Short mmCIF file of C-alpha atoms and ligand atoms in Angstrom, two decimals:
data_model
loop_
_atom_site.label_atom_id
_atom_site.label_comp_id
_atom_site.label_asym_id
_atom_site.label_seq_id
_atom_site.Cartn_x
_atom_site.Cartn_y
_atom_site.Cartn_z
CA MET A 1 0.02 0.63 0.46
CA THR A 2 -2.75 2.21 2.54
CA MET A 3 -2.12 5.10 4.91
CA THR A 4 -2.72 2.85 7.89
CA SER A 5 -0.19 0.21 6.98
CA GLN A 6 2.31 2.93 6.08
CA VAL A 7 1.91 4.51 9.50
CA SER A 8 2.03 1.24 11.38
CA HIS A 9 5.40 0.32 9.82
CA GLN A 10 7.09 3.58 10.55
CA PRO A 11 9.45 3.45 13.49
CA ILE A 12 8.32 5.68 16.31
CA LYS A 13 11.03 7.67 18.05
CA PHE A 14 10.24 9.80 21.07
CA PRO A 15 12.08 13.07 21.69
CA PRO A 16 15.44 12.86 23.46
CA HIS A 17 15.00 13.13 27.25
CA PHE A 18 11.46 11.75 27.11
CA ILE A 19 10.79 10.17 30.53
CA TRP A 20 9.71 6.54 30.74
CA GLY A 21 8.22 5.33 33.98
CA ALA A 22 5.61 3.25 35.75
CA ALA A 23 3.20 4.18 38.51
CA THR A 24 1.63 2.75 41.66
CA ALA A 25 -0.22 4.07 44.72
CA ALA A 26 0.42 3.39 48.40
CA TYR A 27 -2.81 1.68 49.41
CA GLN A 28 -2.81 -0.48 46.29
CA ILE A 29 0.61 -2.05 46.89
CA GLU A 30 2.08 -1.41 50.34
CA GLY A 31 0.12 -3.59 52.75
CA ALA A 32 1.48 -3.28 56.32
CA TRP A 33 -1.67 -1.34 57.06
CA ASN A 34 -1.12 -1.18 60.80
CA GLU A 35 2.66 -1.38 61.12
CA ASP A 36 5.25 1.06 62.42
CA GLY A 37 2.72 3.53 63.73
CA ARG A 38 0.59 3.92 60.57
CA GLY A 39 -2.85 5.29 61.38
CA GLU A 40 -6.12 4.08 59.93
CA SER A 41 -7.17 5.45 56.54
CA ILE A 42 -10.61 5.79 55.03
CA TRP A 43 -9.73 2.91 52.71
CA ASP A 44 -8.95 0.63 55.67
CA ARG A 45 -12.33 1.50 57.15
CA PHE A 46 -14.12 1.10 53.81
CA THR A 47 -12.57 -2.23 52.84
CA HIS A 48 -13.09 -3.63 56.34
CA THR A 49 -16.79 -2.92 55.90
CA PRO A 50 -18.50 -5.94 54.29
CA GLY A 51 -19.94 -5.44 50.83
CA LYS A 52 -17.80 -2.53 49.68
CA VAL A 53 -15.27 -4.46 47.55
CA GLU A 54 -16.34 -6.86 44.81
CA ASP A 55 -14.23 -9.83 45.95
CA GLY A 56 -14.38 -8.93 49.64
CA SER A 57 -10.67 -8.17 49.68
CA ASN A 58 -8.70 -5.29 51.18
CA GLY A 59 -5.25 -3.69 51.13
CA ASP A 60 -4.03 -5.13 54.44
CA VAL A 61 -1.26 -7.04 52.66
CA ALA A 62 -1.68 -6.06 48.99
CA CYS A 63 1.70 -6.60 47.25
CA ASP A 64 3.58 -6.37 50.54
CA HIS A 65 5.67 -3.63 48.95
CA TYR A 66 6.29 -2.09 52.39
CA HIS A 67 8.58 -5.05 53.09
CA ARG A 68 9.64 -5.93 49.56
CA TRP A 69 10.60 -2.52 48.23
CA PRO A 70 14.28 -3.38 47.66
CA GLU A 71 13.20 -6.29 45.44
CA ASP A 72 10.72 -4.00 43.67
CA ILE A 73 13.39 -1.40 42.98
CA ALA A 74 15.61 -4.13 41.54
CA LEU A 75 12.70 -5.14 39.32
CA MET A 76 12.23 -1.58 38.11
CA GLN A 77 15.93 -1.32 37.42
CA SER A 78 15.91 -4.56 35.43
CA LEU A 79 13.15 -3.11 33.25
CA GLY A 80 15.18 0.04 32.67
CA LEU A 81 12.61 2.37 34.22
CA GLN A 82 13.85 5.94 34.38
CA ALA A 83 11.15 7.17 36.73
CA TYR A 84 8.78 5.74 39.30
CA ARG A 85 5.58 7.46 40.36
CA PHE A 86 4.33 6.37 43.77
CA SER A 87 2.18 7.90 46.46
CA ILE A 88 2.77 8.58 50.11
CA ALA A 89 0.32 7.20 52.65
CA TRP A 90 -0.72 10.24 54.68
CA PRO A 91 -1.62 8.07 57.73
CA ARG A 92 1.94 6.69 57.84
CA ILE A 93 3.25 10.24 58.22
CA LEU A 94 0.53 11.80 60.38
CA PRO A 95 -1.50 8.96 61.91
CA GLN A 96 -4.08 11.42 63.21
CA GLY A 97 -4.04 13.51 60.04
CA ARG A 98 -2.24 16.44 61.60
CA GLY A 99 -0.06 17.10 64.62
CA GLN A 100 2.26 14.32 65.72
CA VAL A 101 4.63 13.14 62.97
CA ASN A 102 5.35 9.40 62.80
CA GLN A 103 9.07 9.25 62.08
CA PRO A 104 9.13 5.55 61.02
CA GLY A 105 6.66 6.43 58.27
CA LEU A 106 8.87 9.21 56.95
CA ASP A 107 11.90 6.95 57.23
CA PHE A 108 10.25 4.34 55.04
CA TYR A 109 9.78 6.80 52.18
CA SER A 110 13.21 8.27 52.73
CA ARG A 111 14.78 4.83 52.28
CA LEU A 112 12.62 4.22 49.23
CA VAL A 113 13.72 7.51 47.66
CA ASP A 114 17.37 6.80 48.41
CA GLY A 115 17.02 3.31 46.97
CA LEU A 116 15.44 4.64 43.78
CA LEU A 117 18.09 7.30 43.31
CA ALA A 118 20.86 4.76 43.89
CA ALA A 119 19.27 2.64 41.15
CA GLY A 120 19.17 5.63 38.78
CA ILE A 121 15.38 5.94 38.98
CA GLU A 122 13.82 9.37 39.44
CA PRO A 123 11.09 9.46 42.13
CA TYR A 124 7.80 11.20 41.25
CA ILE A 125 5.71 11.60 44.38
CA THR A 126 1.95 11.84 44.55
CA LEU A 127 0.96 13.28 47.91
CA TYR A 128 -2.68 12.25 47.90
CA HIS A 129 -3.84 9.08 46.19
CA TRP A 130 -7.03 8.63 48.22
CA ASP A 131 -5.98 7.29 51.63
CA LEU A 132 -7.17 10.08 53.90
CA PRO A 133 -6.47 9.48 57.60
CA GLN A 134 -9.71 8.23 59.16
CA ALA A 135 -9.22 10.74 62.00
CA LEU A 136 -9.71 13.58 59.50
CA GLN A 137 -12.74 11.85 58.04
CA ASP A 138 -14.19 11.73 61.54
CA GLN A 139 -13.74 15.49 61.73
CA GLY A 140 -15.65 16.07 58.50
CA GLY A 141 -13.33 14.78 55.76
CA TRP A 142 -12.84 16.65 52.48
CA PRO A 143 -16.25 18.35 52.67
CA ALA A 144 -14.71 20.35 55.56
CA ARG A 145 -12.39 23.23 54.72
CA ALA A 146 -10.12 22.28 57.63
CA THR A 147 -9.04 19.18 55.68
CA ALA A 148 -7.52 21.45 53.02
CA GLU A 149 -5.50 23.12 55.79
CA ALA A 150 -4.44 19.72 57.11
CA PHE A 151 -3.28 18.72 53.63
CA VAL A 152 -0.94 21.70 53.50
CA GLU A 153 0.59 20.70 56.85
CA TYR A 154 1.08 17.18 55.52
CA ALA A 155 2.59 18.46 52.25
CA ASP A 156 4.93 20.63 54.32
CA VAL A 157 6.13 17.71 56.47
CA VAL A 158 6.75 15.44 53.49
CA SER A 159 8.40 18.02 51.26
CA ARG A 160 10.68 19.15 54.10
CA ALA A 161 11.80 15.57 54.65
CA LEU A 162 12.21 14.50 51.01
CA GLY A 163 12.43 17.76 49.09
CA ASP A 164 16.22 17.71 48.92
CA ARG A 165 16.06 14.54 46.80
CA VAL A 166 12.63 14.48 45.17
CA LYS A 167 12.23 16.92 42.29
CA HIS A 168 8.78 16.02 40.96
CA TRP A 169 5.63 16.43 43.02
CA ILE A 170 1.98 15.75 42.26
CA THR A 171 -0.41 17.15 44.82
CA HIS A 172 -3.54 15.11 44.09
CA ASN A 173 -4.44 12.11 42.00
CA GLU A 174 -7.77 12.35 40.20
CA PRO A 175 -9.90 14.89 42.08
CA TRP A 176 -12.95 13.71 40.09
CA CYS A 177 -12.67 10.29 41.74
CA ILE A 178 -12.16 11.79 45.18
CA SER A 179 -15.13 14.11 44.84
CA PHE A 180 -17.79 12.60 42.58
CA LEU A 181 -16.92 8.89 42.57
CA SER A 182 -16.38 8.81 46.33
CA HIS A 183 -18.96 11.32 47.59
CA TYR A 184 -21.74 11.29 44.97
CA ILE A 185 -21.65 7.90 43.23
CA GLY A 186 -20.44 6.31 46.46
CA GLU A 187 -18.31 3.60 44.87
CA HIS A 188 -15.08 4.61 46.62
CA ALA A 189 -14.28 5.51 50.22
CA PRO A 190 -15.88 7.06 52.15
CA GLY A 191 -18.85 5.88 50.06
CA TRP A 192 -21.10 8.93 50.36
CA GLN A 193 -23.97 9.69 48.02
CA ASP A 194 -24.30 13.40 48.48
CA GLY A 195 -23.95 15.70 45.47
CA ALA A 196 -23.60 18.84 47.60
CA ALA A 197 -20.78 17.27 49.58
CA SER A 198 -19.00 16.26 46.39
CA LEU A 199 -18.79 19.88 45.22
CA ARG A 200 -17.38 20.97 48.56
CA VAL A 201 -14.83 18.15 48.28
CA ALA A 202 -13.84 19.26 44.79
CA HIS A 203 -13.31 22.82 45.99
CA HIS A 204 -11.30 21.85 49.04
CA LEU A 205 -9.10 19.53 46.99
CA LEU A 206 -8.35 22.24 44.46
CA LEU A 207 -7.78 24.77 47.21
CA SER A 208 -5.43 22.48 49.09
CA HIS A 209 -3.51 21.98 45.85
CA GLY A 210 -3.24 25.73 45.34
CA TRP A 211 -2.10 26.29 48.92
CA ALA A 212 0.40 23.43 48.87
CA VAL A 213 2.23 24.31 45.65
CA PRO A 214 4.21 27.26 47.09
CA VAL A 215 4.96 25.28 50.26
CA ILE A 216 6.41 22.41 48.23
CA ARG A 217 8.42 24.80 46.07
CA ARG A 218 9.84 26.45 49.18
CA ASN A 219 10.87 23.12 50.72
CA SER A 220 12.07 21.54 47.50
CA PRO A 221 13.91 24.21 45.54
CA GLY A 222 14.15 23.65 41.82
CA SER A 223 11.43 21.02 41.84
CA GLN A 224 8.51 20.71 39.45
CA VAL A 225 5.02 20.62 40.88
CA GLY A 226 1.73 19.67 39.25
CA ILE A 227 -1.58 17.90 39.69
CA THR A 228 -3.01 14.81 38.01
CA LEU A 229 -6.54 14.70 36.65
CA ASN A 230 -8.35 11.72 35.18
CA PHE A 231 -9.86 12.18 31.75
CA THR A 232 -12.63 10.13 30.21
CA PRO A 233 -13.54 11.96 27.02
CA GLY A 234 -17.11 11.49 25.88
CA ASP A 235 -18.62 11.23 22.45
CA PRO A 236 -22.33 11.86 21.94
CA ALA A 237 -24.37 8.76 21.15
CA SER A 238 -26.06 10.54 18.25
CA PRO A 239 -25.94 13.94 16.57
CA SER A 240 -29.19 14.95 18.32
CA ALA A 241 -29.20 18.23 20.23
CA ALA A 242 -30.16 16.32 23.39
CA ASP A 243 -27.15 14.02 23.15
CA TRP A 244 -24.83 16.94 22.50
CA GLU A 245 -26.31 18.62 25.56
CA ALA A 246 -25.61 15.48 27.59
CA TRP A 247 -22.05 15.49 26.20
CA ARG A 248 -21.58 19.10 27.34
CA TYR A 249 -22.69 18.15 30.84
CA HIS A 250 -20.44 15.09 30.90
CA ASP A 251 -17.42 17.16 29.87
CA GLY A 252 -18.23 19.85 32.42
CA TYR A 253 -18.71 17.42 35.27
CA SER A 254 -15.77 15.18 34.38
CA HIS A 255 -13.18 17.70 33.20
CA ARG A 256 -14.00 21.42 33.11
CA TRP A 257 -15.08 21.57 36.76
CA PHE A 258 -11.39 20.92 37.59
CA LEU A 259 -9.51 22.27 34.59
CA ASP A 260 -11.19 25.66 34.44
CA PRO A 261 -10.39 26.79 37.99
CA LEU A 262 -6.87 25.34 37.79
CA TYR A 263 -6.22 27.41 34.68
CA GLY A 264 -7.70 30.63 36.05
CA ARG A 265 -11.15 30.48 34.47
CA HIS A 266 -13.21 30.08 37.65
CA TYR A 267 -15.84 27.35 37.82
CA PRO A 268 -17.68 26.99 34.50
CA ALA A 269 -20.95 28.96 34.57
CA ASP A 270 -22.93 26.32 32.64
CA MET A 271 -22.06 23.74 35.29
CA VAL A 272 -22.88 26.06 38.16
CA ALA A 273 -26.33 26.37 36.57
CA ASP A 274 -26.63 22.59 36.10
CA PHE A 275 -25.45 21.74 39.60
CA THR A 276 -27.85 24.32 40.99
CA ALA A 277 -30.70 22.74 39.05
CA GLN A 278 -29.66 19.32 40.37
CA GLY A 279 -29.79 20.57 43.95
CA PHE A 280 -26.02 20.21 44.47
CA LEU A 281 -25.65 23.85 45.48
CA PRO A 282 -28.43 24.37 48.03
CA GLU A 283 -26.78 27.52 49.37
CA GLY A 284 -24.94 28.51 46.22
CA MET A 285 -21.16 28.52 46.03
CA VAL A 286 -20.78 29.54 49.68
CA PHE A 287 -17.70 27.38 50.10
CA VAL A 288 -15.73 29.68 47.77
CA GLU A 289 -14.08 32.33 49.93
CA ALA A 290 -12.19 35.48 48.95
CA GLY A 291 -8.82 34.60 47.44
CA ASP A 292 -9.64 30.93 46.83
CA MET A 293 -9.84 31.12 43.06
CA ALA A 294 -6.51 32.94 42.78
CA ALA A 295 -4.91 30.32 45.05
CA ILE A 296 -6.28 27.46 42.94
CA ALA A 297 -5.00 29.04 39.74
CA VAL A 298 -1.40 28.98 40.97
CA GLN A 299 1.05 28.43 38.12
CA THR A 300 2.16 24.79 37.94
CA ASP A 301 4.99 23.15 36.04
CA PHE A 302 3.00 20.36 34.47
CA LEU A 303 -0.38 18.73 34.17
CA GLY A 304 -0.60 15.00 34.87
CA VAL A 305 -3.00 13.16 32.57
CA ASN A 306 -4.50 9.80 33.46
CA PHE A 307 -6.19 8.26 30.45
CA TYR A 308 -7.72 4.83 29.99
CA THR A 309 -10.89 5.03 27.91
CA ARG A 310 -13.71 7.09 26.46
CA GLU A 311 -17.43 6.93 27.07
CA ILE A 312 -20.43 7.34 24.83
CA VAL A 313 -22.82 9.85 26.31
CA ARG A 314 -26.57 9.81 25.90
CA ASN A 315 -29.30 12.08 27.13
CA LYS A 316 -31.10 10.23 29.90
CA ASP A 317 -34.54 11.72 29.55
CA ALA A 318 -35.67 14.47 27.21
CA ALA A 319 -37.74 16.03 29.99
CA ASP A 320 -34.92 16.09 32.49
CA ASN A 321 -31.61 15.74 30.75
CA LEU A 322 -29.41 15.61 33.85
CA PRO A 323 -27.43 13.68 34.69
CA GLN A 324 -26.39 12.03 31.49
CA THR A 325 -26.07 8.30 30.86
CA VAL A 326 -22.70 6.90 29.82
CA PHE A 327 -21.84 3.54 28.35
CA PRO A 328 -18.92 1.88 26.58
CA ALA A 329 -19.24 1.97 22.80
CA PRO A 330 -20.86 -1.15 21.39
CA ARG A 331 -19.08 -2.89 18.49
CA SER A 332 -15.66 -2.03 19.83
CA GLU A 333 -12.92 -3.53 21.94
CA TRP A 334 -12.81 -3.42 25.75
CA THR A 335 -10.47 -4.31 28.54
CA GLU A 336 -11.62 -6.44 31.46
CA MET A 337 -12.79 -3.29 33.27
CA ASN A 338 -15.29 -3.09 30.41
CA TRP A 339 -13.45 0.06 29.32
CA GLU A 340 -13.29 0.69 25.59
CA VAL A 341 -9.86 0.73 23.94
CA HIS A 342 -9.87 4.03 22.08
CA PRO A 343 -6.44 5.58 21.55
CA ASP A 344 -7.73 8.33 19.23
CA SER A 345 -9.42 9.85 22.26
CA LEU A 346 -6.02 10.17 23.91
CA TYR A 347 -4.68 11.96 20.84
CA ASN A 348 -7.67 14.34 20.77
CA LEU A 349 -7.47 14.92 24.52
CA LEU A 350 -3.78 15.84 24.46
CA ASN A 351 -4.39 18.29 21.64
CA ARG A 352 -7.35 19.80 23.40
CA LEU A 353 -5.47 20.29 26.65
CA HIS A 354 -2.58 21.90 24.83
CA PHE A 355 -4.62 24.23 22.65
CA GLU A 356 -7.28 25.14 25.23
CA TYR A 357 -5.36 25.27 28.52
CA ARG A 358 -1.68 25.52 27.58
CA PRO A 359 -0.04 23.64 30.46
CA PRO A 360 3.72 24.21 30.10
CA GLN A 361 4.33 20.45 30.14
CA ILE A 362 2.16 17.34 30.19
CA PHE A 363 2.98 13.96 31.64
CA ILE A 364 0.82 10.93 31.03
CA THR A 365 0.89 9.88 34.66
CA GLU A 366 -1.25 6.77 34.09
CA ASN A 367 -2.27 4.68 31.11
CA GLY A 368 -2.77 0.94 30.96
CA ALA A 369 -5.18 -1.94 30.72
CA SER A 370 -6.67 -4.66 32.90
CA TYR A 371 -6.30 -8.14 31.43
CA ALA A 372 -6.08 -11.18 33.69
CA ASP A 373 -3.53 -13.19 31.64
CA GLY A 374 -1.37 -15.27 33.96
CA PRO A 375 1.62 -17.58 33.55
CA ASP A 376 1.41 -20.52 31.13
CA SER A 377 3.04 -23.89 31.86
CA GLN A 378 6.46 -22.38 31.02
CA GLY A 379 5.84 -19.45 33.31
CA GLN A 380 5.48 -17.02 30.41
CA ILE A 381 2.74 -14.39 30.52
CA LYS A 382 1.68 -13.69 26.97
CA ASP A 383 -0.35 -10.54 27.51
CA GLU A 384 -0.47 -9.56 23.87
CA ARG A 385 -3.60 -7.48 24.33
CA ARG A 386 -1.76 -5.25 26.82
CA ILE A 387 1.16 -4.85 24.43
CA ALA A 388 -1.26 -3.83 21.67
CA TYR A 389 -3.00 -1.39 24.04
CA LEU A 390 0.28 0.21 25.05
CA ARG A 391 1.62 0.35 21.52
CA ARG A 392 -1.53 2.01 20.21
CA HIS A 393 -1.68 4.56 23.01
CA LEU A 394 2.00 5.40 22.69
CA THR A 395 1.50 5.85 18.96
CA ALA A 396 -1.35 8.28 19.70
CA ALA A 397 0.84 10.10 22.23
CA HIS A 398 3.65 10.32 19.70
CA ARG A 399 1.29 11.81 17.10
CA ALA A 400 0.29 14.44 19.64
CA ILE A 401 3.94 15.32 20.26
CA LYS A 402 4.41 15.72 16.49
CA ASN A 403 1.49 18.09 16.61
CA GLY A 404 3.25 20.31 19.11
CA VAL A 405 1.84 18.99 22.40
CA PRO A 406 4.50 19.37 25.15
CA LEU A 407 4.21 15.79 26.34
CA VAL A 408 7.42 15.02 28.22
CA GLY A 409 6.89 11.66 29.87
CA TYR A 410 4.78 8.52 30.17
CA PHE A 411 4.03 6.33 33.20
CA GLY A 412 2.45 2.95 32.57
CA TRP A 413 -0.25 1.91 35.03
CA SER A 414 0.81 -0.09 36.77
CA LEU A 415 4.24 -1.39 37.65
CA MET A 416 2.60 -4.52 39.03
CA ASP A 417 -0.82 -6.08 39.60
CA ASN A 418 -2.36 -4.60 42.71
CA PHE A 419 -5.48 -3.84 44.72
CA GLU A 420 -7.89 -2.26 42.25
CA TRP A 421 -10.04 -0.45 44.82
CA ALA A 422 -13.72 -1.49 44.79
CA ARG A 423 -12.89 -4.08 42.11
CA GLY A 424 -10.42 -5.92 44.36
CA TYR A 425 -7.63 -8.16 43.07
CA ARG A 426 -9.44 -9.65 40.07
CA GLN A 427 -8.52 -6.71 37.87
CA ARG A 428 -4.87 -6.91 36.90
CA PHE A 429 -3.30 -3.77 35.42
CA GLY A 430 0.32 -4.74 36.04
CA LEU A 431 3.25 -4.92 33.67
CA VAL A 432 4.51 -7.38 36.26
CA TRP A 433 2.30 -10.25 37.42
CA VAL A 434 1.92 -10.80 41.16
CA ASN A 435 1.13 -14.13 42.74
CA TYR A 436 -0.81 -12.99 45.81
CA ASP A 437 -0.24 -16.29 47.63
CA THR A 438 3.54 -16.20 47.42
CA GLN A 439 4.15 -12.54 46.51
CA GLN A 440 6.27 -13.72 43.61
CA ARG A 441 6.67 -11.08 40.89
CA LEU A 442 6.97 -12.16 37.25
CA PRO A 443 7.41 -9.69 34.39
CA LYS A 444 4.72 -10.15 31.76
CA ASP A 445 5.60 -10.01 28.06
CA SER A 446 4.34 -6.41 28.14
CA ALA A 447 7.01 -5.53 30.71
CA LEU A 448 9.69 -6.99 28.45
CA TRP A 449 8.22 -5.13 25.49
CA TYR A 450 8.21 -1.90 27.52
CA GLN A 451 11.81 -2.55 28.52
CA ARG A 452 12.76 -2.52 24.82
CA VAL A 453 10.69 0.61 24.20
CA ILE A 454 12.58 2.39 26.96
CA ALA A 455 15.96 1.16 25.70
CA GLU A 456 15.19 2.31 22.14
CA ASN A 457 13.17 5.39 23.13
CA GLY A 458 10.47 4.12 20.82
CA PHE A 459 9.48 1.07 18.85
O1 IFM H 1 -5.97 1.84 39.87
C1 IFM H 1 -6.43 3.08 39.48
C2 IFM H 1 -5.54 4.18 40.05
O2 IFM H 1 -5.45 4.11 41.42
C3 IFM H 1 -6.12 5.52 39.68
N1 IFM H 1 -6.35 5.62 38.27
C4 IFM H 1 -7.06 4.54 37.63
C5 IFM H 1 -6.45 3.21 37.99
C6 IFM H 1 -7.21 2.08 37.30
O3 IFM H 1 -8.54 2.09 37.70
#
């Protein structure tokens, strides 16, 4: 028997008390974009602008979760979920970004939290999953330091209202996407293409995280607070020095620019030099004020890890090696996002985070795959590729735990098919299939497989 077959037949048991959950985000599922006093968000503005979303769609209705949440909680309960990670829509709470609180918005999340707890499901709240109130964007958005102050006010309002019942808080989801993808690459709202702005955004996000953590802890005693980063590990396209140099840049820009300050190491000097050379720091790091770095390095209770894929990294041009070029590995396997399936990168990433940064606990706050499989004539959704993806990534996660990584929970992305940002509704990440015409929910085979995994704490 080969090593591989031996490993694949061994039952995998997760540690007792391992948390099994699924995740969503407000704009991707709620709909009801202008109901009960909700203000406009940058994603409303972006998706209502022609040409921004691949299929021309928007989140106006999405999965109509705002009205169907009791049904969705029942669905979660039927799958045996122990935890549910969802985000709060800032413009439902503070339609103008700061100031006047919209009580119906708070009430919605309060009912949701109560409903989850009554169903035995632990709520994990993400405060910011990308839907900035448009009013704050009009005043400068994340490139302005005042937005970091506004975030703390928002975090205060929400944690005061829900902090008696919610014991797990994530300040931000994926600062890389909010800064670089949204302000430099321009693919996400607000769609800027301004490298200098993206670095200011990154700093203000991290700063707002650092400022908010003690506020949340004060309002929600005994709770655990962390932040979620997205990780796309790179591998150099060749052993050449130029490709390794491109790999270093890719890692700095994608990961270390966020990890290093969060773990008290300041911004990485190599990247400050690169960003300066790229013209992203025309006035230097002037946005960093006295005390900021200490605030950002506040002790947290966990690091949230979102992992989907890896990228191969190649030097773009020997004469000017920045920025790098990335592409999915050829001769491999990909999901419908054209993202390579590469579970070993998750294993390596978890080890790296543990040995290099030592977060006290790690949650995988997102992991999953986009495959469009829909119901067959019997209404069954045979999404075997998703089951294989999940099984392989959970096996990698389990290996990391065996290696000493303090991984304490896993959230599949996503509970149900939803609005996949600039890619619209064609990309389906759900464990549960959604018929967008009727809003019918139908668990896919992967959901039923996951239900068994949860029940057995392994597979
Ligand atoms: O749908 C997104 C989610 O909002 C953030 N992380 C990645 C997912 C898949 O692209």
